[in-house]
Tab-separated table of C-alpha atoms in Angstrom:
chain	number	residue	atom	x	y	z
Q	22	VAL	CA	97.685	75.365	85.285
Q	23	SER	CA	94.821	77.862	85.749
Q	24	GLY	CA	93.213	77.610	89.327
Q	25	GLU	CA	96.327	75.745	90.662
Q	26	ARG	CA	96.892	76.451	94.312
Q	27	HIS	CA	100.514	77.967	95.320
Q	28	SER	CA	102.285	77.844	98.522
Q	29	PHE	CA	102.404	81.246	100.444
Q	30	SER	CA	103.791	82.021	103.840
Q	31	VAL	CA	104.182	84.697	106.307
Q	32	SER	CA	106.712	84.723	109.004
Q	33	VAL	CA	108.427	87.086	111.639
Q	34	PRO	CA	112.256	87.258	111.855
Q	35	HIS	CA	112.190	88.170	115.544
Q	36	ARG	CA	109.681	87.273	118.061
Q	37	VAL	CA	110.731	89.386	121.240
Q	38	TYR	CA	111.680	93.050	121.107
Q	39	GLU	CA	113.214	94.557	124.299
Q	40	CYS	CA	113.258	98.263	123.980
Q	41	PRO	CA	113.521	101.328	126.277
Q	42	GLU	CA	110.769	103.855	126.738
Q	43	GLY	CA	111.112	106.477	124.106
Q	44	ALA	CA	112.879	104.318	121.354
Q	45	ASN	CA	111.800	103.648	117.706
Q	46	VAL	CA	110.875	100.173	116.936
Q	47	THR	CA	110.292	98.630	113.519
Q	48	LEU	CA	108.284	95.226	113.519
Q	49	THR	CA	108.289	93.334	110.068
Q	50	CYS	CA	106.634	90.302	108.648
Q	51	VAL	CA	108.409	88.539	105.732
Q	52	GLN	CA	106.007	87.033	102.828
Q	53	SER	CA	107.339	84.266	100.593
Q	54	GLY	CA	105.978	82.053	98.092
Q	55	SER	CA	103.457	82.928	95.350
Q	56	LYS	CA	99.705	84.041	95.048
Q	57	THR	CA	97.234	81.590	93.920
Q	58	PHE	CA	96.585	83.454	90.617
Q	59	SER	CA	99.025	86.011	89.079
Q	60	GLY	CA	96.566	88.799	89.002
Q	61	ASP	CA	95.486	88.477	92.582
Q	62	ARG	CA	96.184	91.610	94.785
Q	63	LEU	CA	97.663	91.380	98.377
Q	64	TRP	CA	96.463	93.435	101.009
Q	65	ASN	CA	98.251	93.735	104.422
Q	66	THR	CA	97.665	95.373	107.829
Q	67	TRP	CA	98.783	95.369	111.448
Q	68	LEU	CA	96.445	94.821	114.278
Q	69	PHE	CA	96.858	95.546	118.112
Q	70	THR	CA	95.863	94.370	121.433
Q	71	PRO	CA	97.259	95.492	124.684
Q	72	HIS	CA	96.608	92.077	126.215
Q	73	SER	CA	99.252	89.635	124.924
Q	74	GLN	CA	97.003	86.532	125.573
Q	75	GLU	CA	94.350	87.928	123.645
Q	76	ARG	CA	93.805	87.529	119.847
Q	77	CYS	CA	93.872	90.792	117.949
Q	78	HIS	CA	90.452	92.010	116.672
Q	79	LYS	CA	89.499	93.635	113.528
Q	80	GLY	CA	89.684	97.203	113.322
Q	81	ALA	CA	91.970	97.431	116.314
Q	82	HIS	CA	94.915	99.037	114.587
Q	83	PRO	CA	98.160	100.299	116.456
Q	84	ARG	CA	97.621	103.628	117.791
Q	85	GLY	CA	94.151	103.675	116.359
Q	86	SER	CA	95.563	104.129	112.937
Q	87	SER	CA	95.297	101.900	109.779
Q	88	TYR	CA	97.527	104.305	107.723
Q	89	SER	CA	100.894	106.081	108.147
Q	90	ASN	CA	100.376	109.014	110.469
Q	91	ARG	CA	103.458	110.882	111.572
Q	92	THR	CA	101.704	113.087	114.122
Q	93	ILE	CA	100.987	110.001	116.236
Q	94	GLY	CA	104.190	108.441	115.339
Q	95	VAL	CA	103.142	105.415	113.109
Q	96	GLN	CA	104.611	104.571	109.818
Q	97	TYR	CA	103.531	101.536	107.654
Q	98	ILE	CA	106.238	100.214	104.883
Q	99	GLU	CA	105.788	97.502	102.335
Q	100	ASP	CA	107.872	95.987	99.599
Q	101	LYS	CA	107.593	92.716	97.572
Q	102	LYS	CA	108.937	90.607	100.147
Q	103	ALA	CA	108.011	92.159	103.539
Q	104	PHE	CA	105.991	94.780	105.454
Q	105	SER	CA	106.529	96.809	108.500
Q	106	ILE	CA	105.447	99.120	111.010
Q	107	ILE	CA	107.438	101.757	112.647
Q	108	LEU	CA	106.466	103.139	116.213
Q	109	GLN	CA	108.141	106.135	117.078
Q	110	ASN	CA	108.954	107.177	120.630
Q	111	ILE	CA	107.216	103.994	122.135
Q	112	LYS	CA	105.567	104.276	125.630
Q	113	HIS	CA	104.126	101.795	128.108
Q	114	LYS	CA	100.662	102.088	126.543
Q	115	ASP	CA	102.133	100.662	123.204
Q	116	GLN	CA	102.957	97.278	125.022
Q	117	GLY	CA	100.751	94.555	123.678
Q	118	LYS	CA	100.277	92.045	121.026
Q	119	TYR	CA	100.882	93.090	117.429
Q	120	CYS	CA	99.398	91.162	114.602
Q	121	CYS	CA	100.370	91.218	110.700
Q	122	LEU	CA	97.841	90.093	108.515
Q	123	ILE	CA	97.907	89.517	104.800
Q	124	LEU	CA	94.734	89.023	102.554
Q	125	GLU	CA	94.785	87.675	99.050
Q	126	VAL	CA	92.093	89.257	96.831
Q	127	HIS	CA	90.781	87.681	93.608
Q	128	ASN	CA	88.061	89.614	91.538
Q	129	LYS	CA	87.465	91.746	94.519
Q	130	GLN	CA	86.631	88.655	96.721
Q	131	LYS	CA	88.726	87.453	99.662
Q	132	MET	CA	90.553	84.172	98.658
Q	133	HIS	CA	93.067	83.455	101.432
Q	134	MET	CA	94.172	85.098	104.655
Q	135	TRP	CA	97.623	84.721	106.562
Q	136	SER	CA	99.223	85.582	109.487
Q	137	ALA	CA	102.392	85.226	111.334
Q	138	ASP	CA	103.310	84.248	114.739
Q	139	SER	CA	103.275	86.938	117.614
Q	140	LYS	CA	105.947	89.578	118.154
Q	141	VAL	CA	106.497	90.681	121.949
Q	142	LEU	CA	107.847	94.058	122.793
Q	143	ASN	CA	109.271	94.684	126.292
Q	144	VAL	CA	109.903	98.152	127.144
Q	145	THR	CA	112.583	98.781	129.975
Q	146	HIS	CA	113.956	101.681	131.733
Q	147	TYR	CA	117.395	100.312	131.796
Q	148	ASN	CA	118.311	99.404	128.342
Q	149	THR	CA	119.758	102.058	126.092
Q	150	LYS	CA	118.968	100.311	122.748
Q	151	CYS	CA	116.549	97.664	121.515
Q	152	THR	CA	117.669	93.913	121.795
Q	153	LEU	CA	116.006	91.360	119.603
Q	154	SER	CA	115.423	87.528	120.124
Q	155	MET	CA	117.209	85.865	117.554
Q	156	ARG	CA	114.981	82.849	117.922
Q	157	LYS	CA	113.443	82.285	114.480
Q	158	LEU	CA	109.935	81.257	114.222
Q	159	LYS	CA	108.556	78.420	112.075
Q	160	LYS	CA	106.963	79.526	108.786
Q	161	SER	CA	103.191	79.064	108.374
Q	162	THR	CA	102.389	77.770	104.982
Q	163	VAL	CA	98.553	78.023	104.076
Q	164	LYS	CA	97.177	75.990	101.255
Q	165	TYR	CA	93.502	76.135	102.161
Q	166	ARG	CA	90.899	78.919	101.927
Q	167	TYR	CA	90.272	81.145	104.716
Q	168	CYS	CA	92.990	79.652	106.938
Q	169	CYS	CA	94.870	81.707	109.411
Q	170	MET	CA	97.617	81.207	112.099
Q	171	SER	CA	98.483	82.925	115.230
Q	172	LEU	CA	99.773	86.725	115.055
Q	173	PRO	CA	102.694	88.680	116.077
Q	174	VAL	CA	103.088	90.465	119.633
Q	175	LEU	CA	104.651	93.657	121.036
Q	176	THR	CA	105.077	93.519	124.948
Q	177	PHE	CA	106.561	96.183	127.373
Q	178	LYS	CA	108.447	95.420	130.537
Q	179	LYS	CA	108.422	97.744	133.548
């Protein structure tokens, strides 16, 4: 039926990442469900704040880049079911909250906005590889216009 609302959700498979300084880390958000209208376009992005208790703000991208930039060690990857950011050679300045966000665009106007729960990255001096929390987070299903949820986090541990 034309105009019918569909269920769409964004989730994070892991909430806490604990990695050694110098490691490469991939943060992923998973999308499921269907768009409101089949012709709608999905646009995704990642935001960052060094303060894990604060909200991510518009325009504050990881390492200051909203696009892949190998020079500064940021790579964005997406497919039909998920989108990720890869941070290469992580440092303590990368510690903070990482937020994934999806906008659904219909006829060049924003229809819906979704985000997933926060991811936390702890940077250590004693781990030799990254460990991930296996605790799954509840999916956030959004059915109303302009609704959004809390976002992902990356935190380093000294």
